[in-house]
Amino acid sequence: MDQHLKIFLTVAEMQNFSRAAEEHHMTQPAVSQYIRTFEEMIGTRLLERNNKYVRLNKAGEIVYHHGKEILGLYTKMQNLVDDLTNKASGRLYIGASYTFGEYVLPRIISNLQDIYPDIHPEITIGNTTKISGLVATNQLDVGIVEGQFIDKKLIAEELAEDAMVVVASVNHPLAKKKGEIVRTDLQRETWVVREEGSGTREATEKVFRQFNLSPEKLMNFSSTQLIKESVEVGLGISLLSQWTIQKELKNDDLKILDVAGLPLQRKFSIVTNSRFQTKALEVFLSILRKNKLLMTL
């Protein structure tokens, strides 16, 4: 891979010539020379720099965006060629949305490492939109995402179903109500929800439409763990995956509310962007498929 592009990407990400030099085991003047040569090759200045900062200009943003994709494609190409003669090994870049990544993926990775210790997984956790985008631009080999957002460039395969339920603190009035919870009960409650772009948020909005709800107050959090703790102390109610609340149910910290028409079922999918797969990715996908039963509560 062209060293000039690699060094440019490092400088852009670290916003510092000295730290980029350390990363590549070079001197700072050498890094500066690589950047000057690279800018001459491209035909324009890519970085704005002074004593206080180094940052991308408009042209630099374009080169950075496509450079990341080029680097991802090069790495994938090299891994595919290496696989022709070698066993499953090397780095495997895996992305997952929060629910799957934090509550299911760890045991899958443990299984992978037991069988294939020479594979070195690197995990990125983000919402569905982010993970799909990174797979689409070759920065991740595979993603496991929830909801309906899937880039048209991606190859999708259904993996598992998840049940979404409304939860409250065990001390919440609705947790003590006898009989089913009705629409008016849900309408007047504060809802603690995930951020836009999250598959859990998408499922929550689907429930709002299903019950014709317009909650008077929404609290937006980017962490499922934070939502659980907030609901547990009585800040409101939330729609969460049953995968995420097993410990809280066992410890009597949260309670599933008896709401007619729920739980809501949603699907998780595997997404890739090429039919050419490294051996490391092939065996990971095989393990994912074999663990489908473990993903069913």
PDB file of C-alpha atoms in Angstrom:
ATOM      1  CA  MET A   1       0.000   0.000   0.000  1.00  0.00           C
ATOM      2  CA  ASP A   2       1.337   3.459  -0.882  1.00  0.00           C
ATOM      3  CA  GLN A   3       3.126   4.798   2.193  1.00  0.00           C
ATOM      4  CA  HIS A   4       2.225   8.378   1.327  1.00  0.00           C
ATOM      5  CA  LEU A   5      -1.493   7.624   1.660  1.00  0.00           C
ATOM      6  CA  LYS A   6      -1.000   5.724   4.916  1.00  0.00           C
ATOM      7  CA  ILE A   7       0.947   8.591   6.470  1.00  0.00           C
ATOM      8  CA  PHE A   8      -1.588  11.153   5.258  1.00  0.00           C
ATOM      9  CA  LEU A   9      -4.444   9.191   6.858  1.00  0.00           C
ATOM     10  CA  THR A  10      -2.528   8.932  10.138  1.00  0.00           C
ATOM     11  CA  VAL A  11      -1.777  12.682  10.231  1.00  0.00           C
ATOM     12  CA  ALA A  12      -5.421  13.450   9.427  1.00  0.00           C
ATOM     13  CA  GLU A  13      -6.682  11.201  12.239  1.00  0.00           C
ATOM     14  CA  MET A  14      -4.151  12.282  14.865  1.00  0.00           C
ATOM     15  CA  GLN A  15      -4.147  15.942  13.758  1.00  0.00           C
ATOM     16  CA  ASN A  16      -0.511  16.040  14.747  1.00  0.00           C
ATOM     17  CA  PHE A  17       2.735  15.471  12.817  1.00  0.00           C
ATOM     18  CA  SER A  18       4.738  14.387  15.864  1.00  0.00           C
ATOM     19  CA  ARG A  19       2.265  11.693  16.941  1.00  0.00           C
ATOM     20  CA  ALA A  20       2.005  10.460  13.338  1.00  0.00           C
ATOM     21  CA  ALA A  21       5.808  10.225  13.233  1.00  0.00           C
ATOM     22  CA  GLU A  22       5.801   8.115  16.401  1.00  0.00           C
ATOM     23  CA  GLU A  23       3.076   5.862  14.970  1.00  0.00           C
ATOM     24  CA  HIS A  24       5.179   5.148  11.860  1.00  0.00           C
ATOM     25  CA  HIS A  25       8.549   5.117  13.682  1.00  0.00           C
ATOM     26  CA  MET A  26       9.780   8.057  11.653  1.00  0.00           C
ATOM     27  CA  THR A  27      11.101  11.537  12.297  1.00  0.00           C
ATOM     28  CA  GLN A  28       8.726  14.500  12.095  1.00  0.00           C
ATOM     29  CA  PRO A  29      10.651  16.053   9.145  1.00  0.00           C
ATOM     30  CA  ALA A  30      10.249  12.762   7.262  1.00  0.00           C
ATOM     31  CA  VAL A  31       6.488  12.822   7.835  1.00  0.00           C
ATOM     32  CA  SER A  32       6.342  16.436   6.668  1.00  0.00           C
ATOM     33  CA  GLN A  33       8.205  15.492   3.498  1.00  0.00           C
ATOM     34  CA  TYR A  34       5.806  12.603   2.807  1.00  0.00           C
ATOM     35  CA  ILE A  35       2.839  14.972   3.183  1.00  0.00           C
ATOM     36  CA  ARG A  36       4.406  17.588   0.860  1.00  0.00           C
ATOM     37  CA  THR A  37       5.121  14.926  -1.763  1.00  0.00           C
ATOM     38  CA  PHE A  38       1.603  13.482  -1.430  1.00  0.00           C
ATOM     39  CA  GLU A  39       0.035  16.941  -1.862  1.00  0.00           C
ATOM     40  CA  GLU A  40       2.157  17.465  -4.971  1.00  0.00           C
ATOM     41  CA  MET A  41       0.950  14.114  -6.334  1.00  0.00           C
ATOM     42  CA  ILE A  42      -2.697  15.047  -5.693  1.00  0.00           C
ATOM     43  CA  GLY A  43      -2.129  18.534  -7.078  1.00  0.00           C
ATOM     44  CA  THR A  44      -3.410  20.632  -4.189  1.00  0.00           C
ATOM     45  CA  ARG A  45      -2.972  21.360  -0.513  1.00  0.00           C
ATOM     46  CA  LEU A  46      -4.836  18.883   1.726  1.00  0.00           C
ATOM     47  CA  LEU A  47      -3.996  20.039   5.248  1.00  0.00           C
ATOM     48  CA  GLU A  48      -4.232  23.385   6.977  1.00  0.00           C
ATOM     49  CA  ARG A  49      -1.555  23.622   9.620  1.00  0.00           C
ATOM     50  CA  ASN A  50       0.030  26.112  11.959  1.00  0.00           C
ATOM     51  CA  ASN A  51       1.608  25.973  15.421  1.00  0.00           C
ATOM     52  CA  LYS A  52      -1.763  25.239  17.038  1.00  0.00           C
ATOM     53  CA  TYR A  53      -3.458  22.687  14.811  1.00  0.00           C
ATOM     54  CA  VAL A  54      -3.390  20.399  11.781  1.00  0.00           C
ATOM     55  CA  ARG A  55      -6.730  19.824  10.080  1.00  0.00           C
ATOM     56  CA  LEU A  56      -8.221  18.775   6.767  1.00  0.00           C
ATOM     57  CA  ASN A  57      -9.414  21.319   4.238  1.00  0.00           C
ATOM     58  CA  LYS A  58     -12.196  20.496   1.752  1.00  0.00           C
ATOM     59  CA  ALA A  59      -9.874  18.690  -0.646  1.00  0.00           C
ATOM     60  CA  GLY A  60      -8.316  16.845   2.286  1.00  0.00           C
ATOM     61  CA  GLU A  61     -11.730  15.621   3.447  1.00  0.00           C
ATOM     62  CA  ILE A  62     -12.383  14.134   0.001  1.00  0.00           C
ATOM     63  CA  VAL A  63      -8.995  12.404  -0.109  1.00  0.00           C
ATOM     64  CA  TYR A  64      -9.373  11.158   3.473  1.00  0.00           C
ATOM     65  CA  HIS A  65     -12.841   9.688   2.852  1.00  0.00           C
ATOM     66  CA  HIS A  66     -11.804   7.804  -0.275  1.00  0.00           C
ATOM     67  CA  GLY A  67      -8.380   6.972   1.140  1.00  0.00           C
ATOM     68  CA  LYS A  68      -9.992   5.068   4.022  1.00  0.00           C
ATOM     69  CA  GLU A  69     -12.024   3.054   1.543  1.00  0.00           C
ATOM     70  CA  ILE A  70      -8.942   2.356  -0.609  1.00  0.00           C
ATOM     71  CA  LEU A  71      -7.002   1.183   2.449  1.00  0.00           C
ATOM     72  CA  GLY A  72      -9.868  -1.108   3.467  1.00  0.00           C
ATOM     73  CA  LEU A  73     -10.059  -2.627  -0.018  1.00  0.00           C
ATOM     74  CA  TYR A  74      -6.291  -3.133  -0.148  1.00  0.00           C
ATOM     75  CA  THR A  75      -6.278  -4.897   3.226  1.00  0.00           C
ATOM     76  CA  LYS A  76      -9.155  -7.137   2.143  1.00  0.00           C
ATOM     77  CA  MET A  77      -7.397  -7.957  -1.143  1.00  0.00           C
ATOM     78  CA  GLN A  78      -4.173  -8.855   0.656  1.00  0.00           C
ATOM     79  CA  ASN A  79      -6.002 -11.077   3.135  1.00  0.00           C
ATOM     80  CA  LEU A  80      -7.836 -12.914   0.354  1.00  0.00           C
ATOM     81  CA  VAL A  81      -4.571 -13.608  -1.482  1.00  0.00           C
ATOM     82  CA  ASP A  82      -2.866 -14.760   1.751  1.00  0.00           C
ATOM     83  CA  ASP A  83      -5.756 -17.145   2.390  1.00  0.00           C
ATOM     84  CA  LEU A  84      -4.978 -19.116  -0.762  1.00  0.00           C
ATOM     85  CA  THR A  85      -2.058 -20.765   1.009  1.00  0.00           C
ATOM     86  CA  ASN A  86      -2.660 -20.161   4.698  1.00  0.00           C
ATOM     87  CA  LYS A  87      -5.134 -21.278   7.361  1.00  0.00           C
ATOM     88  CA  ALA A  88      -7.701 -18.963   8.947  1.00  0.00           C
ATOM     89  CA  SER A  89      -5.722 -16.276  10.723  1.00  0.00           C
ATOM     90  CA  GLY A  90      -5.039 -12.566  10.913  1.00  0.00           C
ATOM     91  CA  ARG A  91      -7.150  -9.565  11.806  1.00  0.00           C
ATOM     92  CA  LEU A  92     -10.924  -9.669  11.449  1.00  0.00           C
ATOM     93  CA  TYR A  93     -12.778  -6.372  11.672  1.00  0.00           C
ATOM     94  CA  ILE A  94     -16.221  -6.958  13.154  1.00  0.00           C
ATOM     95  CA  GLY A  95     -18.907  -4.361  13.777  1.00  0.00           C
ATOM     96  CA  ALA A  96     -22.121  -4.767  15.732  1.00  0.00           C
ATOM     97  CA  SER A  97     -24.981  -2.603  16.890  1.00  0.00           C
ATOM     98  CA  TYR A  98     -25.076  -2.008  20.623  1.00  0.00           C
ATOM     99  CA  THR A  99     -27.600  -4.664  21.630  1.00  0.00           C
ATOM    100  CA  PHE A 100     -25.900  -7.515  19.801  1.00  0.00           C
ATOM    101  CA  GLY A 101     -22.376  -6.235  20.343  1.00  0.00           C
ATOM    102  CA  GLU A 102     -22.640  -5.773  24.097  1.00  0.00           C
ATOM    103  CA  TYR A 103     -24.891  -8.670  25.068  1.00  0.00           C
ATOM    104  CA  VAL A 104     -24.443 -11.491  22.516  1.00  0.00           C
ATOM    105  CA  LEU A 105     -21.191 -10.996  20.607  1.00  0.00           C
ATOM    106  CA  PRO A 106     -18.777 -11.628  23.534  1.00  0.00           C
ATOM    107  CA  ARG A 107     -19.709 -15.326  23.779  1.00  0.00           C
ATOM    108  CA  ILE A 108     -19.461 -15.666  19.978  1.00  0.00           C
ATOM    109  CA  ILE A 109     -15.948 -14.191  20.068  1.00  0.00           C
ATOM    110  CA  SER A 110     -15.014 -16.524  22.926  1.00  0.00           C
ATOM    111  CA  ASN A 111     -16.126 -19.489  20.822  1.00  0.00           C
ATOM    112  CA  LEU A 112     -14.145 -18.168  17.838  1.00  0.00           C
ATOM    113  CA  GLN A 113     -10.967 -17.792  19.894  1.00  0.00           C
ATOM    114  CA  ASP A 114     -11.270 -21.293  21.345  1.00  0.00           C
ATOM    115  CA  ILE A 115     -11.335 -22.810  17.870  1.00  0.00           C
ATOM    116  CA  TYR A 116      -9.225 -20.320  15.872  1.00  0.00           C
ATOM    117  CA  PRO A 117      -6.692 -18.652  18.203  1.00  0.00           C
ATOM    118  CA  ASP A 118      -4.753 -17.206  15.241  1.00  0.00           C
ATOM    119  CA  ILE A 119      -7.675 -14.968  14.273  1.00  0.00           C
ATOM    120  CA  HIS A 120      -7.425 -11.563  15.941  1.00  0.00           C
ATOM    121  CA  PRO A 121     -10.848  -9.899  16.078  1.00  0.00           C
ATOM    122  CA  GLU A 122     -11.137  -6.129  16.353  1.00  0.00           C
ATOM    123  CA  ILE A 123     -14.591  -5.016  17.465  1.00  0.00           C
ATOM    124  CA  THR A 124     -16.401  -1.770  16.696  1.00  0.00           C
ATOM    125  CA  ILE A 125     -19.685  -1.083  18.477  1.00  0.00           C
ATOM    126  CA  GLY A 126     -22.045   1.561  17.115  1.00  0.00           C
ATOM    127  CA  ASN A 127     -25.596   2.144  16.060  1.00  0.00           C
ATOM    128  CA  THR A 128     -27.006   0.411  12.992  1.00  0.00           C
ATOM    129  CA  THR A 129     -26.378   3.387  10.699  1.00  0.00           C
ATOM    130  CA  LYS A 130     -22.721   3.683  11.681  1.00  0.00           C
ATOM    131  CA  ILE A 131     -21.910  -0.032  11.402  1.00  0.00           C
ATOM    132  CA  SER A 132     -23.633  -0.400   8.025  1.00  0.00           C
ATOM    133  CA  GLY A 133     -21.692   2.611   6.732  1.00  0.00           C
ATOM    134  CA  LEU A 134     -18.341   1.210   7.869  1.00  0.00           C
ATOM    135  CA  VAL A 135     -19.059  -2.133   6.200  1.00  0.00           C
ATOM    136  CA  ALA A 136     -20.147  -0.364   3.008  1.00  0.00           C
ATOM    137  CA  THR A 137     -16.841   1.556   2.883  1.00  0.00           C
ATOM    138  CA  ASN A 138     -14.698  -1.530   3.587  1.00  0.00           C
ATOM    139  CA  GLN A 139     -13.582  -0.355   7.012  1.00  0.00           C
ATOM    140  CA  LEU A 140     -15.225  -3.417   8.572  1.00  0.00           C
ATOM    141  CA  ASP A 141     -15.316  -6.978   7.210  1.00  0.00           C
ATOM    142  CA  VAL A 142     -18.746  -7.759   8.637  1.00  0.00           C
ATOM    143  CA  GLY A 143     -21.498  -6.171  10.674  1.00  0.00           C
ATOM    144  CA  ILE A 144     -24.374  -7.510  12.753  1.00  0.00           C
ATOM    145  CA  VAL A 145     -27.140  -4.927  12.765  1.00  0.00           C
ATOM    146  CA  GLU A 146     -30.755  -4.551  13.790  1.00  0.00           C
ATOM    147  CA  GLY A 147     -33.730  -2.882  12.177  1.00  0.00           C
ATOM    148  CA  GLN A 148     -34.470  -2.064   8.563  1.00  0.00           C
ATOM    149  CA  PHE A 149     -31.591   0.299   7.726  1.00  0.00           C
ATOM    150  CA  ILE A 150     -29.320  -1.556   5.331  1.00  0.00           C
ATOM    151  CA  ASP A 151     -27.265   0.120   2.606  1.00  0.00           C
ATOM    152  CA  LYS A 152     -28.283  -1.161  -0.828  1.00  0.00           C
ATOM    153  CA  LYS A 153     -24.646  -1.993  -1.576  1.00  0.00           C
ATOM    154  CA  LEU A 154     -24.570  -4.515   1.252  1.00  0.00           C
ATOM    155  CA  ILE A 155     -25.315  -8.231   1.202  1.00  0.00           C
ATOM    156  CA  ALA A 156     -27.714  -9.015   4.055  1.00  0.00           C
ATOM    157  CA  GLU A 157     -28.529 -12.343   5.708  1.00  0.00           C
ATOM    158  CA  GLU A 158     -31.073 -12.725   8.486  1.00  0.00           C
ATOM    159  CA  LEU A 159     -29.427 -14.083  11.632  1.00  0.00           C
ATOM    160  CA  ALA A 160     -31.763 -14.025  14.620  1.00  0.00           C
ATOM    161  CA  GLU A 161     -34.960 -12.624  16.097  1.00  0.00           C
ATOM    162  CA  ASP A 162     -35.144 -10.529  19.235  1.00  0.00           C
ATOM    163  CA  ALA A 163     -38.135  -9.717  21.440  1.00  0.00           C
ATOM    164  CA  MET A 164     -38.643  -6.075  22.452  1.00  0.00           C
ATOM    165  CA  VAL A 165     -40.556  -5.433  25.681  1.00  0.00           C
ATOM    166  CA  VAL A 166     -41.583  -2.405  27.731  1.00  0.00           C
ATOM    167  CA  VAL A 167     -39.804  -2.301  31.088  1.00  0.00           C
ATOM    168  CA  ALA A 168     -40.121  -0.275  34.270  1.00  0.00           C
ATOM    169  CA  SER A 169     -38.653  -0.219  37.742  1.00  0.00           C
ATOM    170  CA  VAL A 170     -40.155  -2.860  40.019  1.00  0.00           C
ATOM    171  CA  ASN A 171     -41.365   0.051  42.181  1.00  0.00           C
ATOM    172  CA  HIS A 172     -43.045   1.900  39.313  1.00  0.00           C
ATOM    173  CA  PRO A 173     -46.867   2.204  39.598  1.00  0.00           C
ATOM    174  CA  LEU A 174     -47.328   0.444  36.241  1.00  0.00           C
ATOM    175  CA  ALA A 175     -45.261  -2.491  37.486  1.00  0.00           C
ATOM    176  CA  LYS A 176     -47.785  -2.954  40.281  1.00  0.00           C
ATOM    177  CA  LYS A 177     -50.896  -2.431  38.177  1.00  0.00           C
ATOM    178  CA  LYS A 178     -53.181  -5.445  37.933  1.00  0.00           C
ATOM    179  CA  GLY A 179     -54.230  -6.388  34.429  1.00  0.00           C
ATOM    180  CA  GLU A 180     -52.935  -5.233  31.077  1.00  0.00           C
ATOM    181  CA  ILE A 181     -51.338  -1.851  30.491  1.00  0.00           C
ATOM    182  CA  VAL A 182     -53.387   0.300  28.094  1.00  0.00           C
ATOM    183  CA  ARG A 183     -52.530   3.134  25.709  1.00  0.00           C
ATOM    184  CA  THR A 184     -53.405   5.944  28.137  1.00  0.00           C
ATOM    185  CA  ASP A 185     -51.024   4.425  30.712  1.00  0.00           C
ATOM    186  CA  LEU A 186     -48.162   4.544  28.203  1.00  0.00           C
ATOM    187  CA  GLN A 187     -49.038   7.987  26.849  1.00  0.00           C
ATOM    188  CA  ARG A 188     -48.521   9.889  30.087  1.00  0.00           C
ATOM    189  CA  GLU A 189     -45.223   8.250  30.998  1.00  0.00           C
ATOM    190  CA  THR A 190     -41.713   9.595  30.415  1.00  0.00           C
ATOM    191  CA  TRP A 191     -39.985   7.377  27.858  1.00  0.00           C
ATOM    192  CA  VAL A 192     -36.232   6.832  28.040  1.00  0.00           C
ATOM    193  CA  VAL A 193     -35.148   6.061  24.459  1.00  0.00           C
ATOM    194  CA  ARG A 194     -32.073   5.478  22.316  1.00  0.00           C
ATOM    195  CA  GLU A 195     -30.733   8.027  19.837  1.00  0.00           C
ATOM    196  CA  GLU A 196     -31.774   8.465  16.207  1.00  0.00           C
ATOM    197  CA  GLY A 197     -30.117   5.886  13.946  1.00  0.00           C
ATOM    198  CA  SER A 198     -30.299   3.152  16.564  1.00  0.00           C
ATOM    199  CA  GLY A 199     -32.218  -0.031  15.763  1.00  0.00           C
ATOM    200  CA  THR A 200     -33.715   0.100  19.257  1.00  0.00           C
ATOM    201  CA  ARG A 201     -34.969   3.630  18.548  1.00  0.00           C
ATOM    202  CA  GLU A 202     -36.469   2.407  15.281  1.00  0.00           C
ATOM    203  CA  ALA A 203     -38.310  -0.355  17.190  1.00  0.00           C
ATOM    204  CA  THR A 204     -39.500   2.168  19.793  1.00  0.00           C
ATOM    205  CA  GLU A 205     -40.954   4.445  17.126  1.00  0.00           C
ATOM    206  CA  LYS A 206     -42.671   1.436  15.572  1.00  0.00           C
ATOM    207  CA  VAL A 207     -44.377   0.782  18.922  1.00  0.00           C
ATOM    208  CA  PHE A 208     -45.348   4.457  19.164  1.00  0.00           C
ATOM    209  CA  ARG A 209     -47.037   4.157  15.768  1.00  0.00           C
ATOM    210  CA  GLN A 210     -48.649   0.856  16.693  1.00  0.00           C
ATOM    211  CA  PHE A 211     -50.274   2.368  19.793  1.00  0.00           C
ATOM    212  CA  ASN A 212     -50.706   5.865  18.308  1.00  0.00           C
ATOM    213  CA  LEU A 213     -48.531   7.279  21.073  1.00  0.00           C
ATOM    214  CA  SER A 214     -47.076  10.769  21.338  1.00  0.00           C
ATOM    215  CA  PRO A 215     -45.365  10.652  24.735  1.00  0.00           C
ATOM    216  CA  GLU A 216     -45.323  13.955  26.573  1.00  0.00           C
ATOM    217  CA  LYS A 217     -41.651  13.587  27.459  1.00  0.00           C
ATOM    218  CA  LEU A 218     -38.737  11.747  25.815  1.00  0.00           C
ATOM    219  CA  MET A 219     -35.240  11.356  27.267  1.00  0.00           C
ATOM    220  CA  ASN A 220     -32.633  10.427  24.630  1.00  0.00           C
ATOM    221  CA  PHE A 221     -29.610   8.361  25.705  1.00  0.00           C
ATOM    222  CA  SER A 222     -26.928   6.744  23.536  1.00  0.00           C
ATOM    223  CA  SER A 223     -26.297   3.814  25.889  1.00  0.00           C
ATOM    224  CA  THR A 224     -28.545   0.858  26.697  1.00  0.00           C
ATOM    225  CA  GLN A 225     -26.804   0.447  30.046  1.00  0.00           C
ATOM    226  CA  LEU A 226     -27.570   4.063  30.937  1.00  0.00           C
ATOM    227  CA  ILE A 227     -31.206   3.554  29.917  1.00  0.00           C
ATOM    228  CA  LYS A 228     -31.509   0.476  32.128  1.00  0.00           C
ATOM    229  CA  GLU A 229     -30.050   2.277  35.130  1.00  0.00           C
ATOM    230  CA  SER A 230     -32.290   5.301  34.514  1.00  0.00           C
ATOM    231  CA  VAL A 231     -35.402   3.143  34.325  1.00  0.00           C
ATOM    232  CA  GLU A 232     -34.314   1.222  37.408  1.00  0.00           C
ATOM    233  CA  VAL A 233     -34.211   4.431  39.500  1.00  0.00           C
ATOM    234  CA  GLY A 234     -37.614   5.511  38.229  1.00  0.00           C
ATOM    235  CA  LEU A 235     -36.850   8.132  35.561  1.00  0.00           C
ATOM    236  CA  GLY A 236     -39.300   6.545  33.146  1.00  0.00           C
ATOM    237  CA  ILE A 237     -40.106   3.461  31.089  1.00  0.00           C
ATOM    238  CA  SER A 238     -38.417   2.081  27.986  1.00  0.00           C
ATOM    239  CA  LEU A 239     -38.627  -0.463  25.186  1.00  0.00           C
ATOM    240  CA  LEU A 240     -35.639  -2.795  25.415  1.00  0.00           C
ATOM    241  CA  SER A 241     -34.417  -6.093  24.034  1.00  0.00           C
ATOM    242  CA  GLN A 242     -34.922  -9.143  26.237  1.00  0.00           C
ATOM    243  CA  TRP A 243     -31.251  -9.936  25.540  1.00  0.00           C
ATOM    244  CA  THR A 244     -30.219  -6.815  27.434  1.00  0.00           C
ATOM    245  CA  ILE A 245     -32.250  -7.223  30.633  1.00  0.00           C
ATOM    246  CA  GLN A 246     -31.640 -10.793  31.784  1.00  0.00           C
ATOM    247  CA  LYS A 247     -29.524  -9.832  34.819  1.00  0.00           C
ATOM    248  CA  GLU A 248     -31.944  -7.084  35.849  1.00  0.00           C
ATOM    249  CA  LEU A 249     -34.922  -9.438  35.642  1.00  0.00           C
ATOM    250  CA  LYS A 250     -33.081 -12.089  37.646  1.00  0.00           C
ATOM    251  CA  ASN A 251     -32.144  -9.519  40.324  1.00  0.00           C
ATOM    252  CA  ASP A 252     -35.667  -8.015  40.414  1.00  0.00           C
ATOM    253  CA  ASP A 253     -34.371  -4.590  39.368  1.00  0.00           C
ATOM    254  CA  LEU A 254     -36.644  -4.285  36.322  1.00  0.00           C
ATOM    255  CA  LYS A 255     -40.032  -5.698  35.393  1.00  0.00           C
ATOM    256  CA  ILE A 256     -41.559  -6.394  31.991  1.00  0.00           C
ATOM    257  CA  LEU A 257     -44.903  -4.606  31.703  1.00  0.00           C
ATOM    258  CA  ASP A 258     -47.888  -6.605  30.490  1.00  0.00           C
ATOM    259  CA  VAL A 259     -48.777  -4.632  27.366  1.00  0.00           C
ATOM    260  CA  ALA A 260     -51.276  -6.106  24.904  1.00  0.00           C
ATOM    261  CA  GLY A 261     -49.722  -6.485  21.445  1.00  0.00           C
ATOM    262  CA  LEU A 262     -46.179  -6.887  22.755  1.00  0.00           C
ATOM    263  CA  PRO A 263     -43.468  -8.133  22.675  1.00  0.00           C
ATOM    264  CA  LEU A 264     -42.405  -6.687  19.339  1.00  0.00           C
ATOM    265  CA  GLN A 265     -40.251  -9.031  17.283  1.00  0.00           C
ATOM    266  CA  ARG A 266     -37.332  -7.592  15.342  1.00  0.00           C
ATOM    267  CA  LYS A 267     -34.631  -9.163  13.228  1.00  0.00           C
ATOM    268  CA  PHE A 268     -30.858  -8.999  13.339  1.00  0.00           C
ATOM    269  CA  SER A 269     -28.926  -9.381  10.097  1.00  0.00           C
ATOM    270  CA  ILE A 270     -25.367 -10.113   9.040  1.00  0.00           C
ATOM    271  CA  VAL A 271     -24.130  -7.549   6.506  1.00  0.00           C
ATOM    272  CA  THR A 272     -21.097  -7.801   4.232  1.00  0.00           C
ATOM    273  CA  ASN A 273     -20.241  -5.986   1.026  1.00  0.00           C
ATOM    274  CA  SER A 274     -18.431  -8.601  -1.033  1.00  0.00           C
ATOM    275  CA  ARG A 275     -18.959 -12.233  -1.959  1.00  0.00           C
ATOM    276  CA  PHE A 276     -15.192 -12.729  -1.718  1.00  0.00           C
ATOM    277  CA  GLN A 277     -14.449 -13.633   1.891  1.00  0.00           C
ATOM    278  CA  THR A 278     -11.284 -14.334   3.825  1.00  0.00           C
ATOM    279  CA  LYS A 279     -11.007 -17.644   5.668  1.00  0.00           C
ATOM    280  CA  ALA A 280     -11.196 -15.724   8.940  1.00  0.00           C
ATOM    281  CA  LEU A 281     -14.521 -14.185   7.908  1.00  0.00           C
ATOM    282  CA  GLU A 282     -15.846 -17.509   6.607  1.00  0.00           C
ATOM    283  CA  VAL A 283     -15.245 -19.314   9.888  1.00  0.00           C
ATOM    284  CA  PHE A 284     -16.671 -16.406  11.906  1.00  0.00           C
ATOM    285  CA  LEU A 285     -19.864 -16.472   9.827  1.00  0.00           C
ATOM    286  CA  SER A 286     -20.046 -20.236  10.274  1.00  0.00           C
ATOM    287  CA  ILE A 287     -19.825 -19.851  14.059  1.00  0.00           C
ATOM    288  CA  LEU A 288     -22.485 -17.128  14.005  1.00  0.00           C
ATOM    289  CA  ARG A 289     -24.892 -19.392  12.129  1.00  0.00           C
ATOM    290  CA  LYS A 290     -24.219 -22.345  14.429  1.00  0.00           C
ATOM    291  CA  ASN A 291     -24.975 -20.156  17.475  1.00  0.00           C
ATOM    292  CA  LYS A 292     -28.447 -19.144  16.308  1.00  0.00           C
ATOM    293  CA  LEU A 293     -30.058 -21.300  18.993  1.00  0.00           C
ATOM    294  CA  LEU A 294     -28.006 -19.606  21.723  1.00  0.00           C
ATOM    295  CA  MET A 295     -29.483 -16.279  20.619  1.00  0.00           C
ATOM    296  CA  THR A 296     -33.018 -17.452  21.374  1.00  0.00           C
ATOM    297  CA  LEU A 297     -34.110 -16.935  24.958  1.00  0.00           C
TER     298      LEU A 297
END
